[in-house]
Short mmCIF file of C-alpha atoms in Angstrom, two decimals:
data_model
loop_
_atom_site.label_atom_id
_atom_site.label_comp_id
_atom_site.label_asym_id
_atom_site.label_seq_id
_atom_site.Cartn_x
_atom_site.Cartn_y
_atom_site.Cartn_z
CA MET A 1 108.28 109.19 58.34
CA PRO A 2 107.70 106.99 61.19
CA LYS A 3 104.43 106.76 62.35
CA ILE A 4 103.90 108.20 66.34
CA SER A 5 101.97 105.59 68.46
CA SER A 6 99.14 106.50 70.00
CA SER A 7 100.35 105.30 73.27
CA GLU A 8 103.43 107.47 73.21
CA PRO A 9 101.56 110.63 74.21
CA ALA A 10 100.06 108.69 77.25
CA THR A 11 102.68 107.46 78.47
CA ALA A 12 104.51 110.96 78.48
CA ALA A 13 101.45 112.17 80.10
CA ALA A 14 101.93 109.34 82.68
CA GLN A 15 105.47 109.68 83.24
CA ARG A 16 104.98 113.78 83.71
CA LYS A 17 102.09 112.82 86.05
CA ARG A 18 104.30 110.26 88.13
CA LEU A 19 106.78 112.86 88.38
CA ILE A 20 104.87 115.66 89.50
CA LEU A 21 103.56 113.07 92.27
CA LEU A 22 107.23 112.10 93.04
CA PHE A 23 108.14 115.86 93.75
CA LEU A 24 104.89 116.89 95.73
CA PRO A 25 105.69 115.47 98.86
CA VAL A 26 109.36 116.79 98.68
CA LEU A 27 108.28 119.89 97.84
CA VAL A 28 105.30 120.20 100.80
CA ALA A 29 108.15 118.48 103.41
CA ILE A 30 110.48 121.65 102.18
CA LEU A 31 107.82 124.26 102.45
CA LEU A 32 107.08 123.42 105.81
CA LEU A 33 110.53 123.15 106.51
CA LEU A 34 111.02 127.12 105.59
CA VAL A 35 107.85 128.31 107.51
CA PRO A 36 109.12 129.72 110.81
CA VAL A 37 109.25 127.54 114.27
CA PRO A 38 105.40 128.07 116.13
CA GLU A 39 106.30 129.49 119.24
CA GLY A 40 106.89 127.18 121.86
CA LEU A 41 108.25 124.47 119.79
CA GLU A 42 111.88 123.14 119.29
CA PRO A 43 112.84 123.70 115.65
CA TYR A 44 114.25 120.37 115.32
CA ALA A 45 110.68 118.82 116.37
CA TRP A 46 109.09 121.64 113.89
CA HIS A 47 111.37 120.07 111.46
CA PHE A 48 110.73 116.46 111.99
CA PHE A 49 106.74 117.36 111.38
CA ALA A 50 107.94 118.83 108.06
CA ILE A 51 109.47 115.54 106.79
CA PHE A 52 105.93 113.38 108.39
CA VAL A 53 103.81 115.49 106.36
CA GLY A 54 105.66 115.18 103.34
CA VAL A 55 105.48 111.11 104.09
CA ILE A 56 101.74 111.43 104.30
CA ILE A 57 101.29 113.56 101.06
CA GLY A 58 103.25 110.66 99.36
CA LEU A 59 101.21 108.10 101.54
CA ILE A 60 98.35 109.47 100.01
CA PHE A 61 98.99 110.22 96.35
CA GLU A 62 101.37 106.70 96.45
CA PRO A 63 103.52 107.51 93.32
CA LEU A 64 105.66 104.83 94.62
CA PRO A 65 104.96 102.19 97.23
CA GLY A 66 103.94 102.97 100.63
CA ALA A 67 106.92 101.05 102.37
CA VAL A 68 109.28 102.84 100.10
CA ILE A 69 107.65 106.33 101.21
CA GLY A 70 108.06 105.20 104.98
CA LEU A 71 111.41 103.64 104.82
CA THR A 72 112.55 106.84 102.84
CA GLY A 73 111.27 109.24 105.41
CA VAL A 74 112.84 106.85 108.53
CA VAL A 75 116.43 107.31 106.05
CA VAL A 76 116.01 110.89 105.94
CA ILE A 77 115.26 111.62 109.51
CA ALA A 78 118.20 109.13 110.66
CA LEU A 79 120.58 110.78 108.19
CA PHE A 80 120.02 114.26 109.12
CA ASN A 81 119.24 113.51 112.44
CA GLN A 82 121.00 116.39 114.61
CA TRP A 83 118.78 118.74 112.73
CA LEU A 84 115.53 116.57 112.46
CA LEU A 85 115.56 114.26 115.78
CA PHE A 86 117.53 114.88 118.53
CA SER A 87 117.22 117.78 121.00
CA PRO A 88 120.24 120.08 121.81
CA ALA A 89 120.52 118.64 125.20
CA GLU A 90 120.84 115.21 123.88
CA LEU A 91 123.49 116.45 121.08
CA ALA A 92 125.82 118.14 124.23
CA ASN A 93 126.13 114.97 126.25
CA PRO A 94 129.19 113.38 125.02
CA LYS A 95 128.00 109.94 125.99
CA PHE A 96 125.34 110.15 123.42
CA LYS A 97 126.13 108.50 120.34
CA PRO A 98 123.52 110.43 117.57
CA ALA A 99 124.47 108.09 114.53
CA GLY A 100 123.89 104.76 116.92
CA GLU A 101 120.94 106.28 118.64
CA ALA A 102 119.69 107.45 114.97
CA PHE A 103 119.70 103.83 113.83
CA LYS A 104 118.17 102.20 116.60
CA TRP A 105 115.35 105.16 116.26
CA ALA A 106 114.89 104.06 112.59
CA VAL A 107 114.43 100.29 112.96
CA SER A 108 112.61 100.78 116.26
CA GLY A 109 109.03 99.82 114.30
CA PHE A 110 110.50 96.69 113.51
CA GLY A 111 110.55 95.19 117.18
CA ASN A 112 107.22 96.47 117.81
CA SER A 113 104.75 93.57 118.55
CA THR A 114 101.78 94.87 116.79
CA VAL A 115 103.86 95.09 113.49
CA TRP A 116 104.58 91.35 114.16
CA LEU A 117 101.10 90.34 114.69
CA ILE A 118 99.92 91.79 111.70
CA PHE A 119 102.85 89.50 109.82
CA GLY A 120 101.36 86.54 111.85
CA ALA A 121 98.15 87.17 110.47
CA PHE A 122 99.12 87.52 107.12
CA MET A 123 100.29 83.97 107.38
CA PHE A 124 97.10 82.79 108.62
CA ALA A 125 95.57 84.21 105.10
CA SER A 126 98.17 82.61 103.21
CA GLY A 127 97.03 79.11 105.22
CA TYR A 128 93.28 80.01 104.38
CA ASP A 129 94.55 80.71 100.72
CA LYS A 130 96.86 77.72 100.29
CA THR A 131 94.02 75.19 101.70
CA GLN A 132 91.21 76.51 99.64
CA PHE A 133 89.38 76.30 103.15
CA GLY A 134 88.31 79.93 102.76
CA ARG A 135 86.80 79.04 99.63
CA ARG A 136 85.27 75.76 100.75
CA LEU A 137 83.50 78.07 103.65
CA ALA A 138 82.21 80.62 101.51
CA LEU A 139 80.80 77.55 99.02
CA ILE A 140 79.17 75.81 101.91
CA LEU A 141 77.82 79.32 102.71
CA VAL A 142 76.28 79.76 99.19
CA LYS A 143 75.28 75.93 98.40
CA TYR A 144 72.69 76.37 102.02
CA LEU A 145 71.57 79.81 101.32
CA GLY A 146 72.27 80.96 97.87
CA ARG A 147 67.77 80.00 96.69
CA ARG A 148 66.74 83.49 97.74
CA SER A 149 68.77 86.69 97.07
CA LEU A 150 68.11 87.57 100.32
CA THR A 151 69.81 84.72 102.01
CA LEU A 152 72.57 85.08 99.19
CA GLY A 153 73.44 88.39 101.01
CA TYR A 154 73.46 87.16 104.35
CA ALA A 155 75.42 84.25 103.03
CA ILE A 156 78.18 86.55 101.43
CA THR A 157 78.38 88.18 104.86
CA PHE A 158 78.51 85.41 107.22
CA ALA A 159 81.55 84.08 104.66
CA ASP A 160 83.15 87.40 105.64
CA LEU A 161 82.37 87.28 109.10
CA LEU A 162 84.06 83.85 109.47
CA LEU A 163 87.35 84.67 107.48
CA ALA A 164 88.11 88.48 109.06
CA PRO A 165 89.21 87.38 112.32
CA PHE A 166 92.54 85.81 110.73
CA THR A 167 93.19 87.87 107.62
CA PRO A 168 94.33 91.55 108.57
CA SER A 169 94.17 92.68 104.90
CA ASN A 170 90.23 92.99 104.26
CA THR A 171 91.37 93.30 100.52
CA ALA A 172 92.78 89.65 100.46
CA ARG A 173 89.75 88.65 102.56
CA SER A 174 86.87 90.40 100.53
CA GLY A 175 88.82 90.75 97.39
CA GLY A 176 90.93 87.73 97.15
CA THR A 177 88.41 85.24 98.78
CA ILE A 178 85.14 86.86 98.06
CA PHE A 179 84.62 88.67 95.11
CA PRO A 180 86.01 85.43 92.84
CA ILE A 181 83.40 83.32 94.04
CA ILE A 182 80.18 85.23 93.80
CA ALA A 183 81.65 87.29 90.56
CA ASN A 184 80.02 83.80 89.54
CA LEU A 185 76.89 83.98 90.63
CA PRO A 186 75.34 87.34 88.78
CA PRO A 187 75.53 85.39 85.10
CA LEU A 188 73.78 82.45 86.60
CA TYR A 189 70.68 84.85 86.88
CA GLY A 190 71.40 86.34 83.64
CA SER A 191 72.77 89.84 85.14
CA LYS A 192 75.88 91.20 83.55
CA PRO A 193 78.11 94.05 84.46
CA ASN A 194 78.02 97.43 82.70
CA ASP A 195 74.48 96.48 81.50
CA PRO A 196 71.16 97.11 82.46
CA SER A 197 70.42 93.89 83.81
CA ALA A 198 72.91 94.48 86.42
CA ARG A 199 70.65 95.70 88.59
CA ARG A 200 68.86 91.85 88.45
CA ILE A 201 71.03 90.59 91.28
CA GLY A 202 74.53 91.52 90.40
CA SER A 203 74.40 94.77 91.80
CA TYR A 204 72.68 93.94 95.40
CA LEU A 205 75.56 91.02 95.60
CA MET A 206 78.35 93.69 95.36
CA TRP A 207 77.13 96.10 97.59
CA VAL A 208 76.26 93.42 100.20
CA ALA A 209 80.05 92.44 99.82
CA ILE A 210 81.63 95.70 100.39
CA THR A 211 79.44 96.39 103.08
CA ALA A 212 79.66 92.98 105.06
CA ALA A 213 83.59 93.58 104.58
CA CYS A 214 83.73 97.28 106.27
CA ILE A 215 81.85 96.05 109.04
CA THR A 216 83.99 93.07 109.65
CA SER A 217 86.98 95.51 109.52
CA SER A 218 85.99 97.14 112.58
CA MET A 219 84.46 93.86 114.22
CA PHE A 220 87.82 92.72 114.91
CA LEU A 221 90.79 93.68 116.07
CA SER A 222 92.93 91.34 113.16
CA ALA A 223 90.31 92.12 110.15
CA LEU A 224 92.03 95.65 109.27
CA ALA A 225 95.95 96.48 109.26
CA PRO A 226 95.25 99.74 110.20
CA ASN A 227 93.69 98.80 112.86
CA LEU A 228 96.67 97.09 114.38
CA LEU A 229 98.60 100.39 113.43
CA ALA A 230 96.09 102.54 115.33
CA LEU A 231 96.17 100.35 118.45
CA ALA A 232 100.10 101.18 118.47
CA LEU A 233 99.10 104.85 118.15
CA VAL A 234 96.96 105.12 120.70
CA LYS A 235 99.57 103.07 123.19
CA SER A 236 102.24 105.31 121.99
CA ILE A 237 99.95 108.55 122.31
CA VAL A 238 98.02 107.83 125.19
CA GLY A 239 99.52 104.85 127.12
CA LEU A 240 96.42 102.98 126.67
CA GLU A 241 96.80 99.51 125.81
CA ILE A 242 93.96 98.13 123.98
CA SER A 243 93.16 93.75 123.58
CA TRP A 244 92.06 91.55 121.03
CA GLY A 245 89.24 90.80 123.87
CA MET A 246 88.41 94.54 124.92
CA TRP A 247 88.36 95.62 121.17
CA PHE A 248 86.17 92.41 120.10
CA ILE A 249 83.22 93.55 123.20
CA ALA A 250 83.47 97.06 122.67
CA PHE A 251 81.89 96.77 118.93
CA LEU A 252 80.07 93.68 119.78
CA PRO A 253 76.57 94.85 120.29
CA LEU A 254 77.12 97.19 117.16
CA GLY A 255 78.73 94.82 115.36
CA VAL A 256 76.09 92.05 115.61
CA LEU A 257 73.10 94.54 114.63
CA LEU A 258 74.73 95.56 111.90
CA ILE A 259 75.98 92.15 110.34
CA LEU A 260 72.12 90.71 111.25
CA THR A 261 70.21 93.69 109.33
CA MET A 262 72.84 94.73 106.86
CA PRO A 263 71.93 92.50 104.12
CA LEU A 264 68.11 93.69 104.71
CA LEU A 265 68.80 97.20 104.32
CA ALA A 266 70.96 96.61 101.37
CA TYR A 267 67.91 94.57 99.78
CA TRP A 268 65.56 97.35 101.02
CA PHE A 269 67.66 100.36 99.36
CA TYR A 270 69.55 98.90 96.35
CA PRO A 271 66.84 95.52 95.61
CA PRO A 272 67.58 93.38 93.33
CA GLU A 273 65.05 92.38 90.73
CA VAL A 274 65.27 88.75 91.05
CA LYS A 275 64.43 87.02 94.22
CA ILE A 276 64.70 83.58 93.93
CA ASN A 277 66.87 81.40 91.83
CA ASP A 278 67.49 77.41 92.63
CA GLU A 279 70.71 77.62 90.17
CA VAL A 280 73.09 78.72 92.60
CA PRO A 281 72.84 76.10 95.03
CA ARG A 282 73.78 73.79 92.35
CA TRP A 283 76.49 76.04 90.94
CA ALA A 284 78.19 75.91 94.53
CA SER A 285 77.49 72.23 95.05
CA SER A 286 79.08 71.36 92.09
CA GLU A 287 82.42 73.23 93.38
CA LEU A 288 82.03 71.50 96.73
CA GLU A 289 82.30 68.62 94.73
CA LYS A 290 85.60 69.97 92.89
CA LEU A 291 87.25 70.73 96.47
CA GLY A 292 86.38 67.04 97.60
CA SER A 293 86.64 66.32 101.29
CA LEU A 294 88.35 68.23 104.12
CA SER A 295 91.62 67.46 103.82
CA ARG A 296 94.33 66.97 106.79
CA HIS A 297 95.90 70.39 106.20
CA GLU A 298 92.18 72.35 106.37
CA ILE A 299 91.55 70.58 109.78
CA LEU A 300 94.98 71.58 110.88
CA LEU A 301 94.25 74.89 109.82
CA LEU A 302 91.18 75.11 111.56
CA VAL A 303 92.85 73.60 115.22
CA PHE A 304 95.66 76.53 114.64
CA VAL A 305 93.94 79.34 113.71
CA CYS A 306 91.29 78.63 116.71
CA CYS A 307 93.93 78.16 118.90
CA ALA A 308 95.28 81.51 118.42
CA LEU A 309 91.74 83.20 118.83
CA LEU A 310 91.73 81.69 121.98
CA MET A 311 94.84 83.03 123.22
CA TRP A 312 94.32 86.36 121.86
CA ILE A 313 91.22 86.57 124.12
CA PHE A 314 91.99 84.45 126.94
CA ALA A 315 95.62 84.08 127.36
CA THR A 316 97.36 87.26 126.74
CA ALA A 317 98.02 87.22 130.54
CA TRP A 318 100.92 84.47 129.56
CA ILE A 319 101.31 84.91 126.03
CA GLU A 320 101.76 87.99 123.94
CA PRO A 321 99.21 88.10 121.01
CA ALA A 322 102.24 88.85 118.50
CA MET A 323 104.05 85.83 120.14
CA ALA A 324 101.12 83.71 120.10
CA ALA A 325 100.48 84.36 116.21
CA LEU A 326 104.34 83.06 115.71
CA LEU A 327 103.71 79.76 117.28
CA VAL A 328 100.51 79.32 114.97
CA VAL A 329 102.79 80.06 112.59
CA VAL A 330 105.86 77.99 113.22
CA LEU A 331 103.00 75.20 113.89
CA MET A 332 101.56 75.43 110.54
CA LEU A 333 105.30 75.01 109.21
CA TRP A 334 105.98 72.21 111.13
CA THR A 335 103.08 70.07 110.36
CA GLY A 336 102.96 71.14 106.27
CA VAL A 337 100.22 73.58 106.24
CA LEU A 338 102.60 76.28 105.14
CA ASN A 339 105.88 75.65 104.10
CA TRP A 340 109.13 78.33 103.92
CA SER A 341 108.77 79.47 100.22
CA ASP A 342 105.33 80.21 101.09
CA ILE A 343 106.38 82.30 103.75
CA VAL A 344 109.35 84.19 102.09
CA SER A 345 107.07 84.80 99.15
CA ASN A 346 104.61 86.37 100.63
CA LYS A 347 104.80 89.37 99.22
CA PRO A 348 101.55 91.43 100.53
CA ALA A 349 102.95 89.97 104.10
CA TRP A 350 106.43 91.59 103.75
CA ASN A 351 105.48 94.74 102.57
CA THR A 352 102.87 95.60 104.88
CA PHE A 353 105.87 94.38 107.57
CA ALA A 354 107.99 97.33 106.07
CA TRP A 355 105.54 100.00 105.82
CA PHE A 356 104.03 99.79 109.13
CA ALA A 357 107.07 99.41 110.99
CA THR A 358 108.44 102.44 109.45
CA LEU A 359 104.80 104.79 109.96
CA VAL A 360 105.10 103.21 113.66
CA ALA A 361 109.02 104.78 114.12
CA LEU A 362 108.09 108.30 112.35
CA ALA A 363 104.67 108.17 114.83
CA ASP A 364 106.45 107.68 118.02
CA GLY A 365 108.84 109.88 116.62
CA LEU A 366 106.38 112.20 116.68
CA ALA A 367 105.58 111.92 120.36
CA ARG A 368 110.01 111.42 121.23
CA VAL A 369 110.48 115.00 119.87
CA GLY A 370 107.26 116.77 121.77
CA PHE A 371 105.28 117.90 118.42
CA ILE A 372 102.34 115.59 119.95
CA SER A 373 102.54 117.36 123.69
CA TRP A 374 103.01 120.76 122.13
CA LEU A 375 100.01 120.15 119.80
CA GLY A 376 98.23 119.08 122.64
CA LYS A 377 98.65 122.64 124.45
CA GLU A 378 97.82 124.60 121.42
CA ALA A 379 94.63 122.93 120.23
CA SER A 380 92.94 122.37 124.04
CA PRO A 381 91.82 126.08 124.36
CA LEU A 382 89.93 125.42 120.54
CA LEU A 383 87.43 123.61 122.50
CA ASP A 384 87.33 125.53 126.11
CA GLY A 385 83.98 125.28 127.56
CA ILE A 386 82.44 122.57 125.28
CA GLN A 387 81.20 119.57 127.07
CA PRO A 388 83.31 116.53 127.09
CA ASN A 389 81.19 114.31 125.55
CA VAL A 390 80.08 117.01 122.82
CA ALA A 391 83.72 117.56 121.90
CA ALA A 392 84.12 113.71 121.91
CA VAL A 393 81.10 113.86 119.30
CA MET A 394 82.91 116.59 117.41
CA LEU A 395 86.04 114.62 116.95
CA LEU A 396 84.79 111.62 116.11
CA VAL A 397 82.88 113.15 113.38
CA ALA A 398 85.16 115.14 111.59
CA PHE A 399 87.57 111.76 111.79
CA PHE A 400 84.81 109.61 109.90
CA LEU A 401 83.89 112.38 107.44
CA LEU A 402 87.42 113.55 106.54
CA HIS A 403 87.92 109.90 105.10
CA TYR A 404 86.65 111.40 102.30
CA LEU A 405 89.97 113.11 101.53
CA PHE A 406 91.86 109.74 101.98
CA ALA A 407 92.11 106.90 99.49
CA SER A 408 93.84 104.90 102.49
CA THR A 409 92.83 103.83 105.81
CA THR A 410 96.41 103.62 106.73
CA ALA A 411 97.43 107.02 105.64
CA HIS A 412 94.25 108.40 107.24
CA THR A 413 95.17 106.46 110.23
CA THR A 414 98.68 107.77 110.30
CA ALA A 415 97.61 111.65 109.41
CA LEU A 416 94.85 112.39 111.86
CA LEU A 417 94.93 109.75 114.75
CA PRO A 418 97.77 111.16 116.63
CA ALA A 419 96.40 114.79 116.45
CA VAL A 420 92.77 113.94 117.54
CA LEU A 421 94.45 111.64 120.12
CA THR A 422 95.80 114.36 121.27
CA VAL A 423 93.60 117.22 121.16
CA ALA A 424 91.02 114.96 123.57
CA ALA A 425 93.57 113.96 126.04
CA SER A 426 93.87 117.53 126.40
CA ILE A 427 90.28 118.06 127.37
CA PRO A 428 89.29 117.59 131.22
CA GLY A 429 86.66 115.47 132.23
CA ILE A 430 86.79 113.17 128.25
CA ASN A 431 86.24 109.31 128.96
CA MET A 432 89.98 108.43 127.04
CA PRO A 433 89.41 104.65 126.93
CA VAL A 434 85.75 105.11 125.54
CA PHE A 435 86.75 107.93 123.24
CA CYS A 436 90.01 105.91 121.90
CA LEU A 437 87.70 102.95 121.45
CA MET A 438 85.47 104.73 119.21
CA MET A 439 88.09 106.27 117.22
CA VAL A 440 89.70 103.07 116.04
CA THR A 441 86.54 100.84 115.89
CA SER A 442 85.23 103.58 113.42
CA LEU A 443 88.48 102.69 110.75
CA GLY A 444 86.79 99.99 109.11
CA VAL A 445 83.36 101.38 109.02
CA MET A 446 84.11 104.38 107.63
CA GLY A 447 85.49 102.79 104.45
CA ILE A 448 82.00 102.36 103.17
CA ILE A 449 81.26 106.23 101.84
CA THR A 450 83.62 106.18 98.93
CA PRO A 451 84.37 104.07 96.14
CA TYR A 452 88.10 105.13 96.97
CA GLY A 453 87.44 104.18 100.66
CA THR A 454 89.00 100.58 101.90
CA GLY A 455 91.07 98.29 99.82
CA PRO A 456 88.37 96.40 98.21
CA SER A 457 86.19 99.28 97.26
CA PRO A 458 87.69 99.39 93.70
CA ILE A 459 87.45 95.86 93.19
CA TYR A 460 83.87 96.60 93.41
CA TYR A 461 83.24 99.89 92.35
CA GLY A 462 85.28 98.49 89.07
CA SER A 463 83.01 95.27 88.75
CA GLY A 464 80.97 96.82 86.44
CA TYR A 465 77.75 96.21 88.92
CA LEU A 466 77.86 98.84 90.88
CA PRO A 467 77.48 102.76 88.55
CA THR A 468 79.31 105.61 90.20
CA LYS A 469 75.67 107.37 91.50
CA ASP A 470 75.05 104.35 92.77
CA TYR A 471 77.89 103.99 94.84
CA TRP A 472 77.85 107.72 96.01
CA ARG A 473 74.20 107.77 97.27
CA LEU A 474 74.65 104.25 98.85
CA GLY A 475 77.94 105.06 100.30
CA THR A 476 76.19 108.39 102.10
CA ILE A 477 73.14 106.26 103.26
CA PHE A 478 75.03 103.56 104.80
CA GLY A 479 78.00 105.93 105.94
CA ALA A 480 75.51 107.84 108.02
CA ILE A 481 73.84 104.55 109.33
CA PHE A 482 77.34 103.46 110.55
CA LEU A 483 78.10 106.94 112.13
CA GLY A 484 74.42 107.29 113.26
CA SER A 485 74.45 103.44 115.04
CA MET A 486 78.16 104.23 116.53
CA MET A 487 76.81 107.23 118.43
CA LEU A 488 73.28 105.89 119.66
CA ILE A 489 74.78 102.15 120.35
CA ALA A 490 78.46 101.68 120.37
CA TYR A 491 79.14 104.96 122.43
CA PRO A 492 76.32 104.06 125.38
CA TRP A 493 77.81 100.70 125.43
CA MET A 494 81.08 101.26 125.67
CA VAL A 495 80.70 103.96 128.56
CA MET A 496 78.95 101.49 130.17
CA MET A 497 81.50 98.92 129.93
CA PHE A 498 84.40 100.64 130.01
#
């Protein structure tokens, strides 16, 4: 009698779970399609919204890659455009060509400048990785700041800070560059994962690293891919254009304060047992010796990314930020910092490019069919009689705390930001530029609250140095610190500046 492998029931269960998750977005969309159309809303707008919600459910549970989910939603809407995308008046116009216009809408996201900026920034990150310049920066900081546990925490934070402006994936930046380096450090102190010795120093270093990733993700527009998606949504829904420099200035005082105090706060709330060790600087020195002197490609990369940064901040009147990024990509190709195979083989960049292009089209579609304007009219009475500043605070706190429900900042941004912006725009007297800046700059720091809150979170959570109870406790503490400091420091600063 043949033996049944113990892995077969597990595989069957996994397949059933996957089928359920595949069916769930379809089921949600169908149920919403069957719901009577709300009063004041056109049927095609409600039907578009039903498909949009199905896409969001898919992005939350991810039975398939996010890009596949987004592309599926766009294709379904384009195919059934007469019931999902176009108004009866448009369809009645004999000069209107539904098939052609549906295709134009479906691919509109691929022409969005923000999507290309994301792609360009991913290529910068590829340059950091290929030349090992990012690893060199981190090791230099560890060499000079690694003797004490506290200064080692600052070294990790500053390493993330230096890489952040040019790395739109905090998973690639923190999980791909920072984590592999610091994972070598705890054993030098006798600190092991999944062991009581983890608290010697490993736990502290891992917590500092994930916290730094969240802070820098809010500090720079180009440090987190959903930041750029949020930028496109703000422009589409509110009509406000937020530049790289405007974002940086808005978060600067709070960002500097958090960068300077966070390792110390972690040192107080989650102190390492080992305070001093001379082995770490020696290890970093030996690793730097293996890298050798600064290469020609590293020098060129440093010049190119500094030029991109200067163009993003000071030259937006003459060159579109996305074009500045593409210019730098071309220069890296011509000088050999990258080659064409590096471009075409960069799966994360192309995946994010396709994913965000479809999400931008879907979000624009919500405004196109009139759902956003209808939502604003319906939601505004709910906040009648409330002071604009109080209403803004309520919306921000709700937006921040609802991140507990999301394992993807992209899904959170796509699902909630359009609705919250629409509601805020309907409140008389609210300072929309400041409100928009508060919303979008919160996307990075909110990732700290859960072990699944942002891309690198599962990497550090799974390192074996951060037990579940510690992660949730610290996430609550630091989430409260970040949210409170946004209210007390960032908000007054933004009101003064904008």
